[in-house]
Coordinates of C-alpha atoms in Angstrom, one line a residue:
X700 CA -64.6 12.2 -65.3
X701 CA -65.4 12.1 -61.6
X702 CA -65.8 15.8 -59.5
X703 CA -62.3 16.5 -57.0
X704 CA -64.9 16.8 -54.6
X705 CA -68.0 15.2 -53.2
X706 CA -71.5 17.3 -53.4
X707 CA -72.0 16.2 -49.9
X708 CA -69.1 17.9 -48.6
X709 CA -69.0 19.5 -45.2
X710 CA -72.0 17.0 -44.2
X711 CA -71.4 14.3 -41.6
X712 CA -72.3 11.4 -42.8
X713 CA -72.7 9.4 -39.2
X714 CA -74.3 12.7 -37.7
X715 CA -77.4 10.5 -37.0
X716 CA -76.4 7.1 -35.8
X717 CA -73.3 5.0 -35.5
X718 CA -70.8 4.2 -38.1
X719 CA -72.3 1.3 -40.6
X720 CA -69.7 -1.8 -40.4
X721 CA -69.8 -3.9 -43.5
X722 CA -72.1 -6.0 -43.6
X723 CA -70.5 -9.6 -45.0
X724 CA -67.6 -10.1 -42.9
X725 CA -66.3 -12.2 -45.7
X726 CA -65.0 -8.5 -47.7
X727 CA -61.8 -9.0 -45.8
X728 CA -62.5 -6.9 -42.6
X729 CA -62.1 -9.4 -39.4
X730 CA -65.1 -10.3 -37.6
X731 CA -65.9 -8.5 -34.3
X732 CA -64.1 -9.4 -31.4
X733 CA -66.3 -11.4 -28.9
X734 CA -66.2 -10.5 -25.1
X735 CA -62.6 -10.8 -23.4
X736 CA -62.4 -13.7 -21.3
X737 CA -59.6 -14.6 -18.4
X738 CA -57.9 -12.7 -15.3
X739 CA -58.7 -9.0 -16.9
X740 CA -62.4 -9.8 -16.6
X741 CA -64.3 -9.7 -13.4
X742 CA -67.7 -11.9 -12.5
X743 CA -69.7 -8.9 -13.6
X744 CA -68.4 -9.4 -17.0
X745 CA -66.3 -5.9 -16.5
X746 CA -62.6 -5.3 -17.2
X747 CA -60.4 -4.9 -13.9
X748 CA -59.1 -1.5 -13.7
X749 CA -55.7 -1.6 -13.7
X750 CA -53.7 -0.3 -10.4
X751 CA -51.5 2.0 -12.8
X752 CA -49.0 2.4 -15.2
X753 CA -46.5 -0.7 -15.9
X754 CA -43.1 -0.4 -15.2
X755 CA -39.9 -1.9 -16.8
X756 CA -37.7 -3.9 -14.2
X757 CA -33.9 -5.5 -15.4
X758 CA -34.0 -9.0 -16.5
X759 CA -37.6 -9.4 -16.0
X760 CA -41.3 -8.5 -17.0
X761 CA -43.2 -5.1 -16.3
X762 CA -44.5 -5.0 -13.1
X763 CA -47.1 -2.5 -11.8
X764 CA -46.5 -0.5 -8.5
X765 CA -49.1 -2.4 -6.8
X766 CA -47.2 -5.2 -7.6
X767 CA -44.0 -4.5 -5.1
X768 CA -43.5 -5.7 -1.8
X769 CA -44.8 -3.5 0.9
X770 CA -42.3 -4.8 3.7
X771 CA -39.4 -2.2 1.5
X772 CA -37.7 -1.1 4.6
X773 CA -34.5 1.3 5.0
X774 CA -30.8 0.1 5.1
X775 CA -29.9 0.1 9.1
X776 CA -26.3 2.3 9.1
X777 CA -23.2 1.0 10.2
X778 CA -22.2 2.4 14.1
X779 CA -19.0 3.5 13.4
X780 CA -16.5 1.8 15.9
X781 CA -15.1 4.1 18.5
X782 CA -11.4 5.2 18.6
X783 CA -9.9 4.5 21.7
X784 CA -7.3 6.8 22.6
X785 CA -5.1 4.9 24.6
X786 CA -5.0 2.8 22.3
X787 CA -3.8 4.0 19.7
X788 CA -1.0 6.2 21.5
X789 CA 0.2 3.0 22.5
X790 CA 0.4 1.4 19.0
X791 CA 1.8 4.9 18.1
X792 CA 4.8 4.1 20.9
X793 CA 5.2 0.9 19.8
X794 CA 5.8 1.9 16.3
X795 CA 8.4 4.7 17.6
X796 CA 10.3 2.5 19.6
X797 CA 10.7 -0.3 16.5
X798 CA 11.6 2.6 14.2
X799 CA 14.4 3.7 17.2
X800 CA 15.2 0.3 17.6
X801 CA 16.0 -0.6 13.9
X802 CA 17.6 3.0 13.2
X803 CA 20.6 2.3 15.7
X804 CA 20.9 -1.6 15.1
X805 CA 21.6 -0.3 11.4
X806 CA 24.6 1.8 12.8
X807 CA 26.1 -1.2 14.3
X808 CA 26.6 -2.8 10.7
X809 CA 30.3 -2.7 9.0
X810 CA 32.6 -4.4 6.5
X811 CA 32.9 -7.7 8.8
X812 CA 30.8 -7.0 11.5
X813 CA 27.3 -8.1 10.3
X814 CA 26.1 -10.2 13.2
X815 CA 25.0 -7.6 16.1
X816 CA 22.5 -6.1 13.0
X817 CA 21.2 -9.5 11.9
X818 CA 20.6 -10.8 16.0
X819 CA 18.4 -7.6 16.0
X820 CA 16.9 -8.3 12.7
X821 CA 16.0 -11.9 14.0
X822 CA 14.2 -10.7 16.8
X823 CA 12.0 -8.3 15.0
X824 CA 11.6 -11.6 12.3
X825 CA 10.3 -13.4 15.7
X826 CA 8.3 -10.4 17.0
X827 CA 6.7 -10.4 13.3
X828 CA 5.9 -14.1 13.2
X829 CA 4.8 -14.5 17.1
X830 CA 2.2 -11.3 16.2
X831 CA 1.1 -12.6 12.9
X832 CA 0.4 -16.1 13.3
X833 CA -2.0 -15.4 16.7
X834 CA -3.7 -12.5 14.7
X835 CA -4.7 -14.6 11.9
X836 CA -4.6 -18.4 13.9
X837 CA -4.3 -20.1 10.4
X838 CA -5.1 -23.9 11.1
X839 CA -1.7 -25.5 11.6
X840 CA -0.7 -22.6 13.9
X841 CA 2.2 -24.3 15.4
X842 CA 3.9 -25.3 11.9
X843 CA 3.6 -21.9 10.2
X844 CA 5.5 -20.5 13.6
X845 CA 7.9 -22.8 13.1
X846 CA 8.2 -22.4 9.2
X847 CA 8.8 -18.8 9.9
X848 CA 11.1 -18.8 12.2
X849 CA 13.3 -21.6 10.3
X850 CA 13.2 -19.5 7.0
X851 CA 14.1 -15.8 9.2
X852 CA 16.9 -17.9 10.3
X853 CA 17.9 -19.4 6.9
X854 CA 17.9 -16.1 5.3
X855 CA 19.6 -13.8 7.5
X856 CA 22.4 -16.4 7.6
X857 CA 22.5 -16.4 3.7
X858 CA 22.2 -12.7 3.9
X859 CA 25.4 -12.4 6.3
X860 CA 27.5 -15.1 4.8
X861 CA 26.6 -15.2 1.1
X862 CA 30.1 -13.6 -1.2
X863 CA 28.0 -11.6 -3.3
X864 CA 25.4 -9.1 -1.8
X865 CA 21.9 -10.2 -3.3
X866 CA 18.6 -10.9 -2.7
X867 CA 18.8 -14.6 -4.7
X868 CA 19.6 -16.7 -1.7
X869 CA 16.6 -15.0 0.2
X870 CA 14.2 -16.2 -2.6
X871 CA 15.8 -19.4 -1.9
X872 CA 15.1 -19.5 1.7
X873 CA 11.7 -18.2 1.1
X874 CA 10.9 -20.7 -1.3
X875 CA 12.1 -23.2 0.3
X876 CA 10.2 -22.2 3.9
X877 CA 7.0 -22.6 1.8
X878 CA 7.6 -26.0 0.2
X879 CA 8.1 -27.0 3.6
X880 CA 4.9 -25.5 4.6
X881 CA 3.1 -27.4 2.1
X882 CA 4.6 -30.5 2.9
X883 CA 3.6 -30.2 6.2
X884 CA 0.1 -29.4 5.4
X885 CA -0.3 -32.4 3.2
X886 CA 0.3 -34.4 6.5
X887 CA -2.2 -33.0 8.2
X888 CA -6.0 -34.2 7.9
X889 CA -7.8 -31.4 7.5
X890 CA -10.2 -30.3 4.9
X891 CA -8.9 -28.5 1.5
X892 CA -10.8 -25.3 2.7
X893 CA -8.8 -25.2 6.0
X894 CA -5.5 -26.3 4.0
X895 CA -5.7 -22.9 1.3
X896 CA -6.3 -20.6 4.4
X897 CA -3.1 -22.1 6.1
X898 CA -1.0 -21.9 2.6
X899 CA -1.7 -18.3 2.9
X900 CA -0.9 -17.7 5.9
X901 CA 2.2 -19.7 5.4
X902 CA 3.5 -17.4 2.1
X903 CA 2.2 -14.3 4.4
X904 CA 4.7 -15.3 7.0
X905 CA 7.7 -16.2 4.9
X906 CA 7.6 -13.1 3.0
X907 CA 7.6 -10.9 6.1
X908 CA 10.4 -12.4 7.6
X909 CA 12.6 -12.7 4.2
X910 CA 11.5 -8.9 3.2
X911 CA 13.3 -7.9 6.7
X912 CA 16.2 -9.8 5.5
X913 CA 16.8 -7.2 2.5
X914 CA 18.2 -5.1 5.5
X915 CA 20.9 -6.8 6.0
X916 CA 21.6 -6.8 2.2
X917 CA 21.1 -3.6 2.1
X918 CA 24.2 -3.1 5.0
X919 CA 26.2 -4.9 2.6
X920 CA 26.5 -2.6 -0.6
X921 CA 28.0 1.3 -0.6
X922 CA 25.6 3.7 0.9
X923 CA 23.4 0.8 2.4
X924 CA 23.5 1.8 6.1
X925 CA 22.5 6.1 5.2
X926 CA 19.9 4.3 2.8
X927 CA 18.8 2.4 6.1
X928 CA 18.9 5.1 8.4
X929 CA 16.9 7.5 6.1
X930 CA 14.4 4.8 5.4
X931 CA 13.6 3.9 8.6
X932 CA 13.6 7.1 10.2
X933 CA 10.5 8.1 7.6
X934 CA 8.2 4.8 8.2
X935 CA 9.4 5.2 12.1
X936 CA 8.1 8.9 11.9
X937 CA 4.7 8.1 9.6
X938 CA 3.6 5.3 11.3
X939 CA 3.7 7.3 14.7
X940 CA 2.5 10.7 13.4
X941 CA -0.5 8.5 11.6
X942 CA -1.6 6.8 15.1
X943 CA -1.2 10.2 17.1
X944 CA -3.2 11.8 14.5
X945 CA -5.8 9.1 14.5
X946 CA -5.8 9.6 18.7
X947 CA -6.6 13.4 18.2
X948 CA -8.6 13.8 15.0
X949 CA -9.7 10.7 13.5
X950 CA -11.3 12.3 10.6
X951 CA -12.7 11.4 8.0
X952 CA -13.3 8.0 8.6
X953 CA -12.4 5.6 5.7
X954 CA -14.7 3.1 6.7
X955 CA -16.7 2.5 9.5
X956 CA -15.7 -0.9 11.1
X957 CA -11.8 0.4 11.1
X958 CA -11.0 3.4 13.7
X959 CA -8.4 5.2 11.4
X960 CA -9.2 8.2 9.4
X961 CA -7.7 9.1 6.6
X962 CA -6.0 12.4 8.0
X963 CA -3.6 10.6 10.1
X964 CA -2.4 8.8 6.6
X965 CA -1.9 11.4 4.9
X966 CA -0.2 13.8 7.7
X967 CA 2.0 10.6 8.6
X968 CA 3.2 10.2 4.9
X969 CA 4.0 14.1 4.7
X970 CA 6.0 14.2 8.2
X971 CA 8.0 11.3 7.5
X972 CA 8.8 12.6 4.0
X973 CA 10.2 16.0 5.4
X974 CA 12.2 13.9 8.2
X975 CA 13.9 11.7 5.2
X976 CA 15.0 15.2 3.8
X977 CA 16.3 16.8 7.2
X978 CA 18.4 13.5 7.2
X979 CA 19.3 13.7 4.1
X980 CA 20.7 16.8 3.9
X981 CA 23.4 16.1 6.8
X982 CA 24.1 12.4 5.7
X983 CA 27.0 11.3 3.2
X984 CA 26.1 11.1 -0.2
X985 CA 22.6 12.1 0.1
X986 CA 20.7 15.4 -0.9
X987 CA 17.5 16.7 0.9
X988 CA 15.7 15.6 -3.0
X989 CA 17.1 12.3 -3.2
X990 CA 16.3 11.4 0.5
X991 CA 12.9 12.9 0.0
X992 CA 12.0 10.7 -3.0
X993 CA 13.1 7.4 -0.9
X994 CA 11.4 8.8 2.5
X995 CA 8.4 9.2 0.4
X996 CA 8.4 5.7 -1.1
X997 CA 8.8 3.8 2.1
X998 CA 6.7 6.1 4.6
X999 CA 3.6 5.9 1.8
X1000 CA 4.5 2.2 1.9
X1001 CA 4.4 2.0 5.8
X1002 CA 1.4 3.6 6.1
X1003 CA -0.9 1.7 3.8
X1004 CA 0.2 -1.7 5.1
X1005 CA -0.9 -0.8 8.3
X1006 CA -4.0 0.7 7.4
X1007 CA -4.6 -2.6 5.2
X1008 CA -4.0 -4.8 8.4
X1009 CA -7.0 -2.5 10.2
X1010 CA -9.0 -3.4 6.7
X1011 CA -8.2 -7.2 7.4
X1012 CA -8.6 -6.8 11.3
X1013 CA -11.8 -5.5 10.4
X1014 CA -12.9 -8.3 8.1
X1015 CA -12.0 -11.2 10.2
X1016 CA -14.7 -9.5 12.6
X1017 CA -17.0 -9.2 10.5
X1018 CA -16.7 -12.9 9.4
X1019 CA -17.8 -13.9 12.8
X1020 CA -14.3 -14.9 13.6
X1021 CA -13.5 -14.3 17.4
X1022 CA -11.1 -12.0 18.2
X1023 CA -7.3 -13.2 19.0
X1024 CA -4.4 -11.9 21.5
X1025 CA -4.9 -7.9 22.4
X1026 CA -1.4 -7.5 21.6
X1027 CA -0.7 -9.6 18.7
X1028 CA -3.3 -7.9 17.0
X1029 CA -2.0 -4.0 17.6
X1030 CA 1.5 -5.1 17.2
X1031 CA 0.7 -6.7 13.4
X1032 CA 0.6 -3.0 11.9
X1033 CA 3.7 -1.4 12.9
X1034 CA 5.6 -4.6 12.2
X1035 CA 3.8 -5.4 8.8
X1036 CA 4.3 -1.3 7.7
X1037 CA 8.2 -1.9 8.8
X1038 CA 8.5 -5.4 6.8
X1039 CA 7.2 -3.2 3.3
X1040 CA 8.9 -0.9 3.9
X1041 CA 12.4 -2.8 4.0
X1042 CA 12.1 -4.4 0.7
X1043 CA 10.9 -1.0 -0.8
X1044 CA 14.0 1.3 0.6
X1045 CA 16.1 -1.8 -1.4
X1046 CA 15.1 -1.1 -4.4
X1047 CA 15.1 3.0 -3.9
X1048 CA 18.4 2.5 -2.7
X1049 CA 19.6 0.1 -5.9
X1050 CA 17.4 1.5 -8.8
X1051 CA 18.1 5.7 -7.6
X1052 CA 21.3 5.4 -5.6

Protein backbone atom coordinates (compact mmCIF):
# COMPACT_ATOMS: atom_id res chain seq x y z
CA UNK A 1 0.00 0.00 0.00
CA UNK A 2 1.19 3.42 -1.10
CA UNK A 3 0.48 6.80 1.43
CA UNK A 4 -2.72 9.26 -0.11
CA UNK A 5 -0.19 11.66 0.25
CA UNK A 6 3.38 12.49 -0.52
CA UNK A 7 5.88 13.22 2.54
CA UNK A 8 7.14 16.08 0.52
CA UNK A 9 3.92 17.77 0.50
CA UNK A 10 3.69 21.49 0.63
CA UNK A 11 7.42 21.69 -0.84
CA UNK A 12 8.05 23.00 -4.30
CA UNK A 13 9.70 20.89 -6.04
CA UNK A 14 11.16 23.53 -8.97
CA UNK A 15 11.66 26.16 -6.04
CA UNK A 16 15.34 26.11 -7.11
CA UNK A 17 15.69 25.97 -10.84
CA UNK A 18 13.58 25.34 -13.81
CA UNK A 19 11.31 22.55 -14.48
CA UNK A 20 13.43 19.22 -15.53
CA UNK A 21 12.08 18.07 -19.22
CA UNK A 22 12.62 14.49 -19.87
CA UNK A 23 15.42 13.66 -20.80
CA UNK A 24 14.99 10.94 -23.98
CA UNK A 25 12.70 12.62 -26.25
CA UNK A 26 11.99 9.16 -27.49
CA UNK A 27 9.29 8.71 -23.99
CA UNK A 28 6.66 10.08 -26.25
CA UNK A 29 6.84 13.85 -25.35
CA UNK A 30 7.70 15.89 -28.86
CA UNK A 31 10.98 17.38 -29.23
CA UNK A 32 11.41 21.11 -28.60
CA UNK A 33 10.30 23.45 -31.00
CA UNK A 34 13.35 25.08 -32.82
CA UNK A 35 13.33 28.91 -33.49
CA UNK A 36 10.22 30.23 -35.67
CA UNK A 37 11.20 31.15 -38.96
CA UNK A 38 9.23 33.34 -41.73
CA UNK A 39 7.28 36.90 -41.90
CA UNK A 40 6.55 36.79 -37.82
CA UNK A 41 10.36 36.90 -37.25
CA UNK A 42 12.40 40.03 -37.71
CA UNK A 43 16.40 40.14 -38.69
CA UNK A 44 17.18 40.35 -35.04
CA UNK A 45 15.81 36.94 -34.62
CA UNK A 46 12.67 38.61 -32.62
CA UNK A 47 8.91 38.04 -33.14
CA UNK A 48 7.10 41.15 -34.72
CA UNK A 49 4.73 42.61 -32.38
CA UNK A 50 1.55 42.41 -33.71
CA UNK A 51 -0.41 45.93 -34.39
CA UNK A 52 -3.50 44.43 -32.36
CA UNK A 53 -6.21 42.22 -31.98
CA UNK A 54 -7.57 40.38 -35.36
CA UNK A 55 -10.79 40.98 -36.53
CA UNK A 56 -13.42 38.79 -38.41
CA UNK A 57 -14.51 40.42 -41.79
CA UNK A 58 -17.58 38.58 -44.12
CA UNK A 59 -16.43 36.24 -46.73
CA UNK A 60 -12.89 36.66 -45.99
CA UNK A 61 -9.88 36.22 -43.51
CA UNK A 62 -9.12 38.23 -40.15
CA UNK A 63 -7.68 41.30 -40.76
CA UNK A 64 -5.99 43.47 -38.13
CA UNK A 65 -6.90 47.27 -37.88
CA UNK A 66 -3.63 48.24 -39.16
CA UNK A 67 -4.52 46.43 -41.94
CA UNK A 68 -7.51 48.88 -43.42
CA UNK A 69 -7.29 51.45 -45.77
CA UNK A 70 -6.48 54.85 -44.42
CA UNK A 71 -8.13 56.85 -47.48
CA UNK A 72 -11.93 55.66 -45.41
CA UNK A 73 -13.57 58.87 -46.22
CA UNK A 74 -17.41 60.03 -45.38
CA UNK A 75 -20.44 59.50 -47.78
CA UNK A 76 -20.84 63.18 -49.55
CA UNK A 77 -24.96 63.85 -48.94
CA UNK A 78 -27.29 64.28 -51.53
CA UNK A 79 -28.32 68.35 -52.13
CA UNK A 80 -31.76 68.05 -51.99
CA UNK A 81 -33.28 69.63 -55.23
CA UNK A 82 -35.12 72.87 -54.78
CA UNK A 83 -38.98 73.20 -55.16
CA UNK A 84 -39.78 75.71 -57.40
CA UNK A 85 -42.93 77.40 -56.64
CA UNK A 86 -44.11 78.42 -59.78
CA UNK A 87 -43.71 75.46 -60.83
CA UNK A 88 -45.54 73.48 -59.30
CA UNK A 89 -48.69 75.86 -59.05
CA UNK A 90 -48.62 75.55 -62.53
CA UNK A 91 -48.65 71.74 -62.76
CA UNK A 92 -51.19 72.14 -59.94
CA UNK A 93 -53.50 74.32 -62.68
CA UNK A 94 -52.86 72.12 -65.13
CA UNK A 95 -54.12 69.23 -63.26
CA UNK A 96 -57.36 71.37 -62.28
CA UNK A 97 -58.23 72.31 -65.56
CA UNK A 98 -57.92 68.38 -66.96
CA UNK A 99 -59.96 67.27 -63.98
CA UNK A 100 -62.66 70.43 -65.05
CA UNK A 101 -62.26 69.45 -68.41
CA UNK A 102 -63.03 65.65 -68.17
CA UNK A 103 -65.79 66.30 -65.40
CA UNK A 104 -68.10 68.20 -67.93
CA UNK A 105 -67.08 66.19 -71.20
CA UNK A 106 -68.64 63.25 -69.01
CA UNK A 107 -71.96 65.24 -68.73
CA UNK A 108 -72.21 65.36 -72.44
CA UNK A 109 -72.54 61.48 -72.66
CA UNK A 110 -76.09 59.78 -73.28
CA UNK A 111 -77.95 56.72 -74.69
CA UNK A 112 -76.85 57.64 -78.41
CA UNK A 113 -74.84 60.50 -78.09
CA UNK A 114 -71.31 59.12 -77.38
CA UNK A 115 -69.22 61.05 -79.78
CA UNK A 116 -68.76 64.74 -78.17
CA UNK A 117 -67.25 62.55 -74.91
CA UNK A 118 -65.02 60.26 -76.91
CA UNK A 119 -63.63 63.64 -79.43
CA UNK A 120 -62.64 64.85 -75.80
CA UNK A 121 -61.35 61.68 -74.66
CA UNK A 122 -59.13 61.50 -77.91
CA UNK A 123 -57.55 64.61 -77.29
CA UNK A 124 -56.50 63.94 -73.82
CA UNK A 125 -55.28 60.18 -75.52
CA UNK A 126 -53.13 62.77 -77.84
CA UNK A 127 -52.15 65.19 -74.99
CA UNK A 128 -50.99 61.80 -73.12
CA UNK A 129 -49.03 60.34 -75.96
CA UNK A 130 -47.48 63.88 -77.30
CA UNK A 131 -46.19 64.33 -73.32
CA UNK A 132 -45.09 60.84 -72.86
CA UNK A 133 -43.19 59.95 -75.82
CA UNK A 134 -40.91 63.44 -75.54
CA UNK A 135 -40.46 62.73 -71.76
CA UNK A 136 -39.10 59.38 -72.19
CA UNK A 137 -37.63 59.84 -76.19
CA UNK A 138 -37.69 55.92 -76.55
CA UNK A 139 -35.59 55.23 -79.78
CA UNK A 140 -38.23 54.90 -82.51
CA UNK A 141 -39.83 58.06 -81.24
CA UNK A 142 -41.85 58.71 -84.28
CA UNK A 143 -43.46 55.08 -84.46
CA UNK A 144 -44.50 54.73 -80.76
CA UNK A 145 -46.47 58.35 -81.48
CA UNK A 146 -47.96 56.99 -84.14
CA UNK A 147 -48.69 53.47 -82.51
CA UNK A 148 -50.41 55.43 -79.88
CA UNK A 149 -52.34 57.50 -81.47
CA UNK A 150 -53.64 54.62 -84.04
CA UNK A 151 -54.61 52.29 -80.98
CA UNK A 152 -56.45 55.71 -78.95
CA UNK A 153 -58.29 55.83 -82.11
CA UNK A 154 -59.02 52.07 -82.49
CA UNK A 155 -60.34 51.81 -79.11
CA UNK A 156 -62.48 54.70 -78.56
CA UNK A 157 -64.16 53.63 -81.81
CA UNK A 158 -64.66 50.07 -80.43
CA UNK A 159 -65.70 51.67 -77.20
CA UNK A 160 -68.49 53.81 -78.97
CA UNK A 161 -69.66 51.37 -81.44
CA UNK A 162 -69.19 47.88 -79.94
CA UNK A 163 -73.21 46.32 -78.94
CA UNK A 164 -72.16 45.15 -75.71
CA UNK A 165 -70.47 47.58 -73.17
CA UNK A 166 -66.90 45.92 -72.36
CA UNK A 167 -63.59 46.32 -72.05
CA UNK A 168 -62.69 43.11 -74.57
CA UNK A 169 -62.39 45.07 -77.72
CA UNK A 170 -60.01 47.59 -75.88
CA UNK A 171 -57.59 44.63 -75.03
CA UNK A 172 -57.97 43.99 -78.65
CA UNK A 173 -56.92 47.32 -79.75
CA UNK A 174 -54.27 47.42 -77.26
CA UNK A 175 -52.90 44.24 -78.20
CA UNK A 176 -52.99 44.73 -81.41
CA UNK A 177 -51.16 48.54 -81.15
CA UNK A 178 -48.24 46.55 -79.53
CA UNK A 179 -47.82 43.84 -82.19
CA UNK A 180 -47.62 46.59 -84.43
CA UNK A 181 -45.04 48.16 -82.34
CA UNK A 182 -42.96 45.17 -82.48
CA UNK A 183 -43.23 44.70 -85.95
CA UNK A 184 -42.10 47.94 -86.48
CA UNK A 185 -39.18 47.64 -84.27
CA UNK A 186 -37.96 44.52 -85.93
CA UNK A 187 -37.54 46.79 -89.08
CA UNK A 188 -35.48 48.96 -87.63
CA UNK A 189 -31.52 48.46 -87.18
CA UNK A 190 -30.84 49.10 -84.00
CA UNK A 191 -29.27 47.26 -81.22
CA UNK A 192 -31.46 44.73 -78.92
CA UNK A 193 -30.63 47.09 -75.88
CA UNK A 194 -32.21 50.10 -77.75
CA UNK A 195 -35.10 47.69 -79.15
CA UNK A 196 -36.37 46.51 -75.20
CA UNK A 197 -36.26 50.20 -74.07
CA UNK A 198 -38.58 51.12 -77.11
CA UNK A 199 -40.98 47.91 -76.42
CA UNK A 200 -41.56 49.50 -73.18
CA UNK A 201 -42.13 52.54 -74.08
CA UNK A 202 -44.42 51.15 -76.73
CA UNK A 203 -46.76 48.92 -73.99
CA UNK A 204 -46.37 52.22 -71.65
CA UNK A 205 -48.12 54.18 -74.34
CA UNK A 206 -50.79 51.84 -75.43
CA UNK A 207 -51.95 51.18 -72.04
CA UNK A 208 -52.44 54.86 -71.24
CA UNK A 209 -54.34 55.65 -74.14
CA UNK A 210 -56.67 52.25 -73.84
CA UNK A 211 -57.05 52.80 -69.85
CA UNK A 212 -58.70 56.38 -70.93
CA UNK A 213 -60.91 54.46 -73.17
CA UNK A 214 -62.58 52.58 -70.04
CA UNK A 215 -64.37 56.15 -69.77
CA UNK A 216 -66.26 55.78 -72.41
CA UNK A 217 -67.28 52.22 -71.29
CA UNK A 218 -67.89 53.43 -68.28
CA UNK A 219 -70.70 56.15 -70.04
CA UNK A 220 -72.21 53.14 -71.40
CA UNK A 221 -73.54 51.02 -68.35
CA UNK A 222 -76.29 52.45 -65.50
CA UNK A 223 -74.76 54.86 -63.16
CA UNK A 224 -71.56 55.20 -65.40
CA UNK A 225 -71.66 59.02 -65.95
CA UNK A 226 -72.27 59.86 -61.58
CA UNK A 227 -69.41 57.06 -61.37
CA UNK A 228 -67.40 59.45 -63.71
CA UNK A 229 -68.20 62.52 -62.27
CA UNK A 230 -67.37 61.41 -58.65
CA UNK A 231 -64.20 59.88 -59.84
CA UNK A 232 -62.80 62.45 -61.50
CA UNK A 233 -63.81 65.14 -59.36
CA UNK A 234 -61.46 63.22 -56.47
CA UNK A 235 -58.17 62.66 -58.71
CA UNK A 236 -59.08 66.38 -60.14
CA UNK A 237 -59.08 67.65 -56.50
CA UNK A 238 -55.87 65.36 -55.11
CA UNK A 239 -53.76 65.92 -57.73
CA UNK A 240 -54.18 69.78 -57.31
CA UNK A 241 -54.30 69.91 -53.45
CA UNK A 242 -50.91 67.51 -53.61
CA UNK A 243 -48.99 70.16 -56.00
CA UNK A 244 -50.36 73.27 -53.91
CA UNK A 245 -49.26 71.51 -50.84
CA UNK A 246 -45.92 70.66 -52.32
CA UNK A 247 -45.63 74.76 -53.37
CA UNK A 248 -46.23 75.70 -49.62
CA UNK A 249 -44.90 72.96 -47.40
CA UNK A 250 -42.93 70.43 -49.10
CA UNK A 251 -42.26 68.43 -46.20
CA UNK A 252 -40.91 65.78 -45.51
CA UNK A 253 -39.12 65.03 -48.39
CA UNK A 254 -39.37 61.42 -49.82
CA UNK A 255 -36.29 61.54 -51.54
CA UNK A 256 -33.97 63.99 -52.36
CA UNK A 257 -33.52 64.16 -56.19
CA UNK A 258 -37.73 64.47 -56.40
CA UNK A 259 -39.14 67.93 -55.08
CA UNK A 260 -42.48 66.42 -53.66
CA UNK A 261 -42.98 65.68 -50.02
CA UNK A 262 -44.94 63.36 -48.71
CA UNK A 263 -47.52 65.80 -47.03
CA UNK A 264 -48.90 67.06 -50.22
CA UNK A 265 -49.80 63.01 -50.92
CA UNK A 266 -51.32 62.43 -48.17
CA UNK A 267 -53.39 65.86 -47.77
CA UNK A 268 -54.29 65.46 -51.64
CA UNK A 269 -55.63 61.81 -51.10
CA UNK A 270 -57.70 63.05 -47.93
CA UNK A 271 -59.28 66.28 -49.79
CA UNK A 272 -60.23 64.43 -52.78
CA UNK A 273 -61.78 61.66 -50.61
CA UNK A 274 -64.12 64.13 -48.70
CA UNK A 275 -64.99 65.89 -52.25
CA UNK A 276 -66.14 62.22 -53.62
CA UNK A 277 -68.50 62.18 -50.57
CA UNK A 278 -69.96 65.88 -50.81
CA UNK A 279 -70.73 64.58 -54.46
CA UNK A 280 -71.99 61.77 -53.44
CA UNK A 281 -74.35 62.67 -51.25
CA UNK A 282 -76.41 64.99 -53.79
CA UNK A 283 -75.88 62.54 -56.91
CA UNK A 284 -78.47 59.69 -57.93
CA UNK A 285 -77.85 56.52 -56.56
CA UNK A 286 -74.92 57.28 -54.59
CA UNK A 287 -74.32 57.65 -50.70
CA UNK A 288 -71.66 59.99 -49.12
CA UNK A 289 -69.95 56.04 -48.04
CA UNK A 290 -70.17 54.59 -51.23
CA UNK A 291 -68.77 57.69 -53.12
CA UNK A 292 -66.11 57.91 -50.40
CA UNK A 293 -64.88 54.32 -50.87
CA UNK A 294 -64.51 54.97 -54.88
CA UNK A 295 -63.10 58.75 -54.36
CA UNK A 296 -60.63 57.02 -52.19
CA UNK A 297 -59.57 54.37 -54.68
CA UNK A 298 -58.99 56.62 -57.56
CA UNK A 299 -57.52 59.84 -55.68
CA UNK A 300 -54.79 57.34 -53.83
CA UNK A 301 -54.43 55.97 -57.38
CA UNK A 302 -53.92 59.58 -58.88
CA UNK A 303 -51.60 60.55 -56.56
CA UNK A 304 -49.06 57.80 -56.57
CA UNK A 305 -48.71 57.62 -60.33
CA UNK A 306 -47.70 61.05 -60.31
CA UNK A 307 -45.38 60.87 -57.60
CA UNK A 308 -43.94 57.64 -59.50
CA UNK A 309 -43.41 59.75 -62.72
CA UNK A 310 -41.26 62.42 -60.30
CA UNK A 311 -39.39 58.90 -59.17
CA UNK A 312 -38.82 58.11 -62.95
CA UNK A 313 -38.17 61.82 -63.85
CA UNK A 314 -35.73 61.62 -61.30
CA UNK A 315 -33.99 58.48 -62.48
CA UNK A 316 -33.58 59.34 -66.02
CA UNK A 317 -31.38 62.32 -64.54
CA UNK A 318 -29.57 60.51 -62.67
CA UNK A 319 -28.68 58.13 -65.51
CA UNK A 320 -26.95 60.98 -67.24
CA UNK A 321 -29.85 61.22 -69.66
CA UNK A 322 -30.36 64.92 -70.81
CA UNK A 323 -33.42 66.46 -69.93
CA UNK A 324 -36.38 66.52 -72.60
CA UNK A 325 -39.34 69.27 -73.46
CA UNK A 326 -40.20 71.61 -70.09
CA UNK A 327 -43.61 70.91 -70.72
CA UNK A 328 -43.85 67.39 -71.78
CA UNK A 329 -42.17 66.55 -68.69
CA UNK A 330 -44.61 68.49 -66.08
CA UNK A 331 -47.57 67.61 -68.11
CA UNK A 332 -46.69 63.45 -67.83
CA UNK A 333 -47.98 63.44 -64.05
CA UNK A 334 -51.31 64.88 -64.14
CA UNK A 335 -52.10 63.01 -67.31
CA UNK A 336 -50.52 59.58 -66.13
CA UNK A 337 -52.46 60.07 -62.36
CA UNK A 338 -55.77 60.73 -64.63
CA UNK A 339 -55.06 57.54 -67.04
CA UNK A 340 -54.90 55.21 -63.51
CA UNK A 341 -57.21 56.56 -62.33
CA UNK A 342 -59.82 55.74 -65.23
CA UNK A 343 -59.34 52.08 -65.32
CA UNK A 344 -59.56 52.09 -61.38
CA UNK A 345 -63.15 54.14 -61.06
CA UNK A 346 -64.21 50.99 -63.73
CA UNK A 347 -63.81 48.46 -61.70
CA UNK A 348 -65.18 50.52 -58.34
CA UNK A 349 -68.00 51.31 -60.35
CA UNK A 350 -68.58 47.46 -61.68
CA UNK A 351 -67.31 45.31 -58.64
CA UNK A 352 -69.24 47.97 -55.66
CA UNK A 353 -71.98 49.53 -57.87
Amino acid sequence: MFPSTSPETGRDPWAGGARPGPADPSRGYPPAPGPRTGPAADDGGQRRERGGPRRLRKGGPARRPDDEPADDAPEEEVEPVAVRRPLALAVAGFAALLGVGLVLGAQTAGPGHRLPFAFIIFGVQLLFVLAWTMAMRPPALLLVALVGAGVAAAADAAAVQSEIAGLAPLGYAAAGGFVLGVLGQLVRRVDRVRVTDSLGGTLLIVVGVVAFGTLIVLSRIPAGTQAITICLTATGVALTVARLTDAVAPWPRLAPQVPRGAAGVVVGAMIGTLASAVLGSYLVGFTPTSAALIGLVTAATAVLADLAVGYAEAGRLMAGEPPTMWVARHMQGPLGGFALAAPAAYAMCVLFL
